[in-house]
């Protein structure tokens, strides 16, 4: 794969994904047998602690590198809680807590849930639609504390997990917490940016899925023949593919720019602009690109047998996580409308 | 991956942001001094001349060009910053914009030495306005159908025929025009066109302005009746203009003018809704800003590729297609949102007047400089489909 081949970590990850979770294998798999071996390889190679600085026991990639690793995971529609565990370990380290082995799942309750921690370290509230909730060895929750945001480590056994399913058939569970004692907790510090980190992670996964969708759809159009020629020779199909390419490009650009912003440690309005733009634009791109990819594939693309749905359904499902397009658009719109006509351009031009 | 579309998160270096401040201060001063009115729909010839002189004095025309022709060899990213600040401030850049963006770079690359020595300093001085003579009544998207003719005569060439939709021709000093010098060959229908530097003040040229649906006189018909040009005005290879066209497109297509033409509509909207707490408006606005920001980041990324000496033709076409489609839809999107506001909450008449201006202008955005369909064809080629 040409992209990011300069980055050895991404190349390693890419190899693991294609060896252990090749798209076609996964599409045929009914009982998730491949997952255990994929997870083992992911953990053994340190991908789950990629975002954690070396001093805190991690691999110490820059956030930009770590997000491009997640873009690679998106290209393979990786269906183990890799992004989740990476984010959770990042949050633990950022709050000065010990990182952990095993599957970790972050609880980012905003915008539609809420978690609070009291002075005794008891956590109460609900976190709706938690990807891979049921698989967590521990939860890493962003809670409102008496003196500001707190990162709390929770034992899933002390929570009530209501199972649900995402559009992509991955687990999407509600986590109810009623006074569960935190196993560890600390003021969030820089980990208060967990919502921005998580949204940027999803944006990058979507961008990766779109890159692969583009590749697969262009290839399919060149192979598939109708009316005695490859369908790629029809101008209508070419224009659909051009639009798919454009949406893919927009997603890559938006997700990459947000990753770069977090990597530089920027905060405030600039960070909100970048993250909101990435989540909104990648969500929109996921929708447009999936539609085109399916249209160009014809009937074969809507079979369970064909791997396309791994990319399209995951990209669409990722729109829902850590704030939808509407959620982030509203936050960004509130910022811009409060600033007035003269503040918009300086904000855009500061990037 | 077979298809690699790269849009790296290029950041403008710090010195660009200092330059940005200089440009802003300069523009504020120009407005205060009454050199131009940022709310005017269009600007008169005297205004654009005065403004070009002032910009030239700051060294911002041809700023990235070689020193031997009067340029300053500043970076393409610096030029980008100057250009976007001018656009957002609705500055009257018409007198030098085309020359600075594409005609000058074309001359630097392909023109004869005497022409470069003479004309480039004129551009840099803000004294040479350019227009682009490609389209004809029977040749638009299909450039290679051009029929306006250049016939070889002693010491030069004679031009005959018509160009149309030529932006700025009524005031231009020069045109870079495409003329037929031979018939196409069976193997290559692109063969036979040659690029010329035309002196617009020469005898035999007749320019007639054409009014657009928004009331602006922007483009023209240009008739050539036995217009003489000396040999040194040939730009590049005789019969081989098609080889020269593609590299310029990346400059022409990826700039901020491809998504900021209706920025004035966004400003008018923000003024009208300032302080609103209607979440529907805020959400709609947020989406538009997310899209706008993404396009600008893509455009800056292409500027970075150009600065690095690459020829990102596909990426530039992507920016232009996404940008112009977005820009065109902006008045429509804003209309949907403002319909949610009560009439006593903003100056309805003033707002409508501005928005109507942009709605009338919107259709041209996806036609000028290569239509949507042509751009998608180029992107498809970049994807290996053609
Ligand atoms: C405001 C404005 C300023 C302009 N300024 C200049 C200028 O300064 N200099 C200059 O030379 N020209 C200028 N133009 C002309 C512009 O470049 C042409 O209008 C444009 O290239 C399209 O050509 P056309 O108008 O002849 O339309 P056509 O080429 O006739 O196209 C008509 C329709 O057919 C479609 N079409 C054509 N070919 C194909 C194809 N192969 N596949 C699919 N669809 C196709 C087009 O996309 C379009 O929708 C300007 C135009 C405008 C609107």
CSV table of C-alpha atoms and ligand atoms in Angstrom, one decimal, chain A residues 235 239, chain B residues 131-137 139-142 164-168 212 218-219 364 367-374, ligand 1:
chain,number,residue,atom,x,y,z
A,235,UNK,CA,-19.2,8.6,-18.6
A,239,UNK,CA,-18.5,10.8,-12.9
B,131,UNK,CA,-7.5,38.3,-20.4
B,132,UNK,CA,-7.7,34.7,-21.6
B,133,UNK,CA,-8.8,34.1,-25.1
B,134,UNK,CA,-9.7,30.4,-25.3
B,135,UNK,CA,-13.5,30.1,-25.7
B,136,UNK,CA,-15.2,30.8,-29.0
B,137,UNK,CA,-18.8,30.7,-30.2
B,139,UNK,CA,-15.6,26.0,-29.0
B,140,UNK,CA,-16.1,26.0,-25.2
B,141,UNK,CA,-15.4,22.8,-23.3
B,142,UNK,CA,-14.0,21.4,-26.5
B,164,UNK,CA,-16.2,35.0,-26.6
B,165,UNK,CA,-16.8,35.1,-22.9
B,166,UNK,CA,-13.5,36.8,-22.5
B,167,UNK,CA,-13.4,38.1,-19.0
B,168,UNK,CA,-12.0,41.6,-18.6
B,212,UNK,CA,-24.6,38.9,-17.3
B,218,UNK,CA,-17.7,41.0,-16.9
B,219,UNK,CA,-17.2,39.1,-20.1
B,364,UNK,CA,-21.6,30.9,-13.6
B,367,UNK,CA,-19.1,26.9,-15.8
B,368,UNK,CA,-16.2,29.4,-15.9
B,369,UNK,CA,-12.7,27.9,-15.9
B,370,UNK,CA,-14.0,24.4,-16.9
B,371,UNK,CA,-17.4,23.0,-16.2
B,372,UNK,CA,-18.3,20.5,-13.5
B,373,UNK,CA,-18.6,17.7,-16.1
B,374,UNK,CA,-15.2,18.5,-17.6
C,1,LIG,C1,-18.4,34.1,-16.1
C,1,LIG,C2,-17.6,33.4,-17.1
C,1,LIG,C3,-16.4,33.9,-17.5
C,1,LIG,C4,-15.6,33.3,-18.5
C,1,LIG,N1,-14.4,33.8,-18.8
C,1,LIG,C5,-13.7,33.3,-19.8
C,1,LIG,C6,-12.5,33.8,-20.2
C,1,LIG,O1,-12.0,34.8,-19.6
C,1,LIG,N2,-11.9,33.3,-21.3
C,1,LIG,C7,-12.4,32.2,-21.9
C,1,LIG,O2,-11.7,31.7,-22.9
C,1,LIG,N3,-13.5,31.6,-21.6
C,1,LIG,C8,-14.2,32.1,-20.5
C,1,LIG,N4,-15.4,31.6,-20.2
C,1,LIG,C9,-16.0,30.5,-20.9
C,1,LIG,C10,-15.9,29.2,-20.3
C,1,LIG,O3,-14.6,28.7,-20.2
C,1,LIG,C11,-16.8,28.2,-21.0
C,1,LIG,O4,-18.1,28.7,-20.9
C,1,LIG,C12,-16.7,26.8,-20.6
C,1,LIG,O5,-15.5,26.3,-20.9
C,1,LIG,C13,-17.9,26.0,-21.2
C,1,LIG,O6,-18.0,26.2,-22.5
C,1,LIG,P1,-19.4,26.5,-23.2
C,1,LIG,O7,-20.0,27.7,-22.5
C,1,LIG,O8,-19.2,26.7,-24.6
C,1,LIG,O9,-20.3,25.3,-22.9
C,1,LIG,P2,-20.3,23.8,-23.7
C,1,LIG,O10,-18.9,23.4,-23.8
C,1,LIG,O11,-21.1,24.0,-24.9
C,1,LIG,O12,-21.0,23.0,-22.6
C,1,LIG,C14,-22.4,23.0,-22.4
C,1,LIG,C15,-22.8,21.9,-21.5
C,1,LIG,O13,-22.3,20.6,-22.0
C,1,LIG,C16,-21.5,19.9,-21.1
C,1,LIG,N5,-20.4,19.2,-21.8
C,1,LIG,C17,-19.6,19.7,-22.8
C,1,LIG,N6,-18.7,18.7,-23.2
C,1,LIG,C18,-19.0,17.7,-22.4
C,1,LIG,C19,-18.4,16.4,-22.3
C,1,LIG,N7,-17.3,16.0,-23.0
C,1,LIG,N8,-18.9,15.5,-21.4
C,1,LIG,C20,-20.0,15.9,-20.6
C,1,LIG,N9,-20.6,17.1,-20.7
C,1,LIG,C21,-20.1,18.0,-21.6
C,1,LIG,C22,-20.9,21.0,-20.3
C,1,LIG,O14,-20.4,20.6,-19.1
C,1,LIG,C23,-22.0,22.0,-20.1
C,1,LIG,O15,-22.9,21.5,-19.1
C,1,LIG,C24,-16.2,32.2,-19.2
C,1,LIG,C25,-17.4,31.7,-18.8
C,1,LIG,C26,-18.1,32.3,-17.8
C,1,LIG,C27,-19.5,31.8,-17.5
